[in-house]
XYZ file of C-alpha atoms in Angstrom:
272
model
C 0.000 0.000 0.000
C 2.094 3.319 -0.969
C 1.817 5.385 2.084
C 1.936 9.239 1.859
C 5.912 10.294 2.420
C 5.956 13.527 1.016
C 8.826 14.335 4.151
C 10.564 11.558 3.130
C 11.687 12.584 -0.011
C 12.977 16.427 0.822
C 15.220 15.114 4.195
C 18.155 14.606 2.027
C 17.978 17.848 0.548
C 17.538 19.706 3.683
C 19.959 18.642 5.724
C 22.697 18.608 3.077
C 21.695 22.357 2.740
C 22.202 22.501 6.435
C 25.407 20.799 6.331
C 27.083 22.615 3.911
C 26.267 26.163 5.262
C 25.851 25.810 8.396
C 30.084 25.269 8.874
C 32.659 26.953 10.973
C 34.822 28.191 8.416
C 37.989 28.035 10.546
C 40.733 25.332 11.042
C 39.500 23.029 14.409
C 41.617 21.153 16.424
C 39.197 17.919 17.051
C 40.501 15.361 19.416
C 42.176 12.368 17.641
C 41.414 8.929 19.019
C 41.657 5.614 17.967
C 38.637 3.482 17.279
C 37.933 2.054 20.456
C 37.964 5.216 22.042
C 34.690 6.445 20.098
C 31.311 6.825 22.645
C 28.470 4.026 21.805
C 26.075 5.199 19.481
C 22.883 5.593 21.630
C 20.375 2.947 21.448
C 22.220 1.496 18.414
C 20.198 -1.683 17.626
C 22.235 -4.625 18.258
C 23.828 -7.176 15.809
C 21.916 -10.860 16.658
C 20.224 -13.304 14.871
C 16.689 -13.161 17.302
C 13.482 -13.001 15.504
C 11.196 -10.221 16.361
C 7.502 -8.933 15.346
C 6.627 -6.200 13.200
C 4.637 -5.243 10.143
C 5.102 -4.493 6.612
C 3.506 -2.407 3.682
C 5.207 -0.925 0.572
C 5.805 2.327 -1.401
C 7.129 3.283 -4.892
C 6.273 1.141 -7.891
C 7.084 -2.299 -9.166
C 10.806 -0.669 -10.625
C 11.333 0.725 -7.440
C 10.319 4.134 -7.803
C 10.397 6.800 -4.897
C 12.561 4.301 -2.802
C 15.752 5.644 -4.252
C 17.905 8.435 -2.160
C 16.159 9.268 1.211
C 16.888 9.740 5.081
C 20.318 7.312 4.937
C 21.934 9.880 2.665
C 22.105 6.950 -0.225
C 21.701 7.999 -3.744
C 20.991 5.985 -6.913
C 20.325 2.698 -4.835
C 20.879 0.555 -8.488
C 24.141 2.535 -8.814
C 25.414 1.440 -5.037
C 24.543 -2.143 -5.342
C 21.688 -2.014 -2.965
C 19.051 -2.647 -6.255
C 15.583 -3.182 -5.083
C 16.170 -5.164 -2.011
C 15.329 -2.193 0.592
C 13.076 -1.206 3.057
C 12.608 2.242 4.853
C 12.538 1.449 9.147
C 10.160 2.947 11.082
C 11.805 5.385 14.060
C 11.667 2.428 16.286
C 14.075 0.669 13.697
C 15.694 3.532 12.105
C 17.309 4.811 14.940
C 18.240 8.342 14.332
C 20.133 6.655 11.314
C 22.435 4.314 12.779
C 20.840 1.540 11.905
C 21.291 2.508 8.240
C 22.921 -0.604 6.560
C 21.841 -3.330 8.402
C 20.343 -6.123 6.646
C 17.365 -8.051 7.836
C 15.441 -11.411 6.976
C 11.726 -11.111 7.072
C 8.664 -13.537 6.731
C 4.897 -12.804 6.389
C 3.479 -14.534 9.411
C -0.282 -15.301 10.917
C -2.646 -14.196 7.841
C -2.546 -17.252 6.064
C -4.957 -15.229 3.484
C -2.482 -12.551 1.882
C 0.627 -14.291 3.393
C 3.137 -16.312 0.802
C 5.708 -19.017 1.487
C 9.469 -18.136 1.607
C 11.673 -14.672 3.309
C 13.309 -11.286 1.961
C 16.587 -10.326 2.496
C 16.661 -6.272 2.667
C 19.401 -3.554 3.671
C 17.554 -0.577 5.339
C 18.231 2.593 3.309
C 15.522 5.120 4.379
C 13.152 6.170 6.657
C 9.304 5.574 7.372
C 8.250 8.774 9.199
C 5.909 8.931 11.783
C 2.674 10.473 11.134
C 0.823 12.607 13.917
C -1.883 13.739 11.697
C -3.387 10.350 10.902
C -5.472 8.085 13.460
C -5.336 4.907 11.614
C -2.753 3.412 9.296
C -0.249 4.821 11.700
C 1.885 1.868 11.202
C 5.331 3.939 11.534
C 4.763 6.200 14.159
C 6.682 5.391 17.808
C 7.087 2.496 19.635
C 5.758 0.138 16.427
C 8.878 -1.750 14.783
C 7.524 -1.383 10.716
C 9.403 -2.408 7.491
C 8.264 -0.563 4.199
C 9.452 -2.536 1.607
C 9.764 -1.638 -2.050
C 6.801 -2.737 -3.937
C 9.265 -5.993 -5.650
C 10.450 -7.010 -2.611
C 6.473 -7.388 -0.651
C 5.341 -8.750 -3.186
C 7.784 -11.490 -2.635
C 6.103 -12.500 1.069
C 2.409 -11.230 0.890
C -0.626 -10.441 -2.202
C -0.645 -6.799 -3.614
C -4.090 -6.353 -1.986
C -2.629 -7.334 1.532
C -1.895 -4.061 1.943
C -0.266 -4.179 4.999
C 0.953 -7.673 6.835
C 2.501 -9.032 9.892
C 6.056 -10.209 9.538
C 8.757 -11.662 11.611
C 12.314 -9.891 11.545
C 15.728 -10.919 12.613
C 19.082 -9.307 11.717
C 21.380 -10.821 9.680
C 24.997 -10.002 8.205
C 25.174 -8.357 5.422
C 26.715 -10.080 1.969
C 27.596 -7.381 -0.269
C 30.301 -7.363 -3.813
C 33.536 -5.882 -3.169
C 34.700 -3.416 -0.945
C 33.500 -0.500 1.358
C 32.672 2.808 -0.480
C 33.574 6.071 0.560
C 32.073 8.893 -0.663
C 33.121 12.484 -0.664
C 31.136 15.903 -0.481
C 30.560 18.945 1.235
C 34.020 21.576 1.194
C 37.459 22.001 2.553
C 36.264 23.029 6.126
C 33.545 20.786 6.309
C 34.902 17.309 4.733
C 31.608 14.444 4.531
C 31.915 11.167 4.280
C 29.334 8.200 3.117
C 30.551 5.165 3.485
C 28.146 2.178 1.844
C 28.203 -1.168 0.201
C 29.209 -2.131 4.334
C 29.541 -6.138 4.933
C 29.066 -8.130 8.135
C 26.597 -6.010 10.748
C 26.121 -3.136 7.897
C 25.477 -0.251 9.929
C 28.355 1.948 11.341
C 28.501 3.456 14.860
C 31.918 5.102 15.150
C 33.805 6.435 12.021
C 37.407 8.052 12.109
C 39.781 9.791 9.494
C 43.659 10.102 8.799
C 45.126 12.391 6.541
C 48.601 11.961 5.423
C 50.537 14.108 7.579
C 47.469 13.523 10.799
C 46.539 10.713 13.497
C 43.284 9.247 13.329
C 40.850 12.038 13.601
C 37.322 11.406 15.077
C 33.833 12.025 12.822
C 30.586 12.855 14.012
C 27.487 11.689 12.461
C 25.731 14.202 10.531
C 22.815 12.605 9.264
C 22.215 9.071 7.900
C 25.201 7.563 7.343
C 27.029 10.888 6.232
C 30.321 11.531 9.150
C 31.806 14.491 8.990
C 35.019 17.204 9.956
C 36.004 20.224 10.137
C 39.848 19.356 10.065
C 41.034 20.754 6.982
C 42.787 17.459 4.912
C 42.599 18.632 1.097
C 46.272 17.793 -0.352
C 46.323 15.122 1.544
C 45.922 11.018 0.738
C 42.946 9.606 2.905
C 42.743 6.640 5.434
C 39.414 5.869 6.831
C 38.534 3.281 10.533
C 35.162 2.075 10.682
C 33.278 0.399 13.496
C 30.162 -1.365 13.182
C 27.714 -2.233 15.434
C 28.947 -5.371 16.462
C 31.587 -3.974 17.669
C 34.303 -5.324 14.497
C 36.752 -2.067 13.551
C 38.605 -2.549 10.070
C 40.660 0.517 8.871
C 41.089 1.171 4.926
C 44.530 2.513 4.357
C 44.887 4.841 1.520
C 42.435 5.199 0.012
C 41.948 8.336 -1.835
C 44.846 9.684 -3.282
C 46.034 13.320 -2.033
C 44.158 14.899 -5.211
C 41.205 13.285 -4.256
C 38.535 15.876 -4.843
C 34.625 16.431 -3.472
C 31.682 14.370 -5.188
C 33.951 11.588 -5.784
C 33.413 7.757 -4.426
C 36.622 5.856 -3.400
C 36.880 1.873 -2.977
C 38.147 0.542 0.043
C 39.293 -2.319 -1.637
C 38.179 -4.642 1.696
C 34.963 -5.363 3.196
C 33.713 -6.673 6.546
């Protein structure tokens, strides 16, 4: 059932506005750290292999329309290697974005009517907002735990005319083609990062940055899965550390070169 997401669609935009103006435009000095030195990410769902309940419905169309960009700061979706196996979390789920990445197994369960045989395997790459407007059909809004799935990827567990289904969850590792992406935007005093195409627990909660001449230099999460700092490092060859949830750190050495420019996307050659 394609829900009403007119939000959904203009978060990217408005925060990367945000982002990119809203910048101190002088040189910080941000603590450097390694890895384990990074705080937890807050209520960052954890890595298992439990099964849970929720529900599921769908938006966009059967090519996976309106399910491409969105609240985890992803772009073309086809493009990234996430295709049309997606799903936007609700709030519960989504996490304030750290759960962006994570892969998940789901099953239509206990309506034996719309229900089909088999599971879904999906990487959570946007969000379902909540909706304090509505009275019914408030499937997304706080503390319900709700997958919208791209219309290809329902249709898969449950009958078009379903609508909306009961499903069980559990989180899985993630099995993705090569290695971790990094991509590059925003400007010299205000560096962002997206790394995708993450293996093993998928979604990152700590995220650091060496330059040539630096230490390891902590990020912040911006929004989604964009990190970000305001340590100045163009001229410089890149090194990225990343920590997902499970607690695994892997660090990509060198990978952009020290002409690497903005609105590029660098392979990190390894995965988790």
């Amino acid at each position: 059932m394609k829900l009403n997401f007119e939000k959904m669609m203009y978060v990217k935009v408005l925060m990367m506005v945000i982002a990119i103006w809203f910048v101190p435009m002088t040189y910080s000095n941000e603590a450097q750290a390694p890895a384990g030195d990074v705080a937890e990410a807050p209520g960052t769902d954890r890595f298992n292999n439990d099964w849970y309940d929720a529900r599921a419905t769908f938006y966009g169309d059967i090519h996976g329309g309106d399910t491409q960009m969105g609240a985890c700061g992803y772009g073309d979706l086809f493009k990234q290697g996430y295709g049309l196996a997606t799903a936007a979390l609700s709030p519960a789920l989504f996490n304030d974005g750290y759960t962006c990445g994570a892969c998940y197994e789901i099953m239509c369960t206990r309506d034996p009517q719309w229900c089909l045989p088999g599971s879904i395997k999906i990487t959570a790459t946007n969000l379902c907002p909540a909706n304090y407007t509505k009275t019914t059909d408030i499937w997304c809004n706080p503390p319900q735990k709700h997958f919208d799935l791209s219309m290809p990827m329902f249709l898969k567990i449950a009958k078009y005319k379903a609508g909306v289904v009961p499903v069980r969850y559990r989180r899985i590792p993630c099995t993705k083609n090569g290695g971790v992406k990094f991509e590059t935007s925003g400007n010299p005093y205000f560096l962002m990062i997206l790394p995708y195409n993450v293996g093993g627990a998928g979604d990152i909660n700590a995220m650091q940055i060496k330059g040539s001449t630096t230490g390891w230099i902590n990020m912040r999460k911006n929004w989604g899965q964009h990190w970000t700092t305001n340590i100045v490092l163009t001229g410089q060859g890149l090194s990225f550390m990343v920590r997902t949830s499970d607690g695994v750190v892997k660090q990509f050495m060198n990978v952009a070169p020290n002409n690497w420019g903005f609105q590029q996307t660098f392979d990190g050659r390894i995965n988790f």
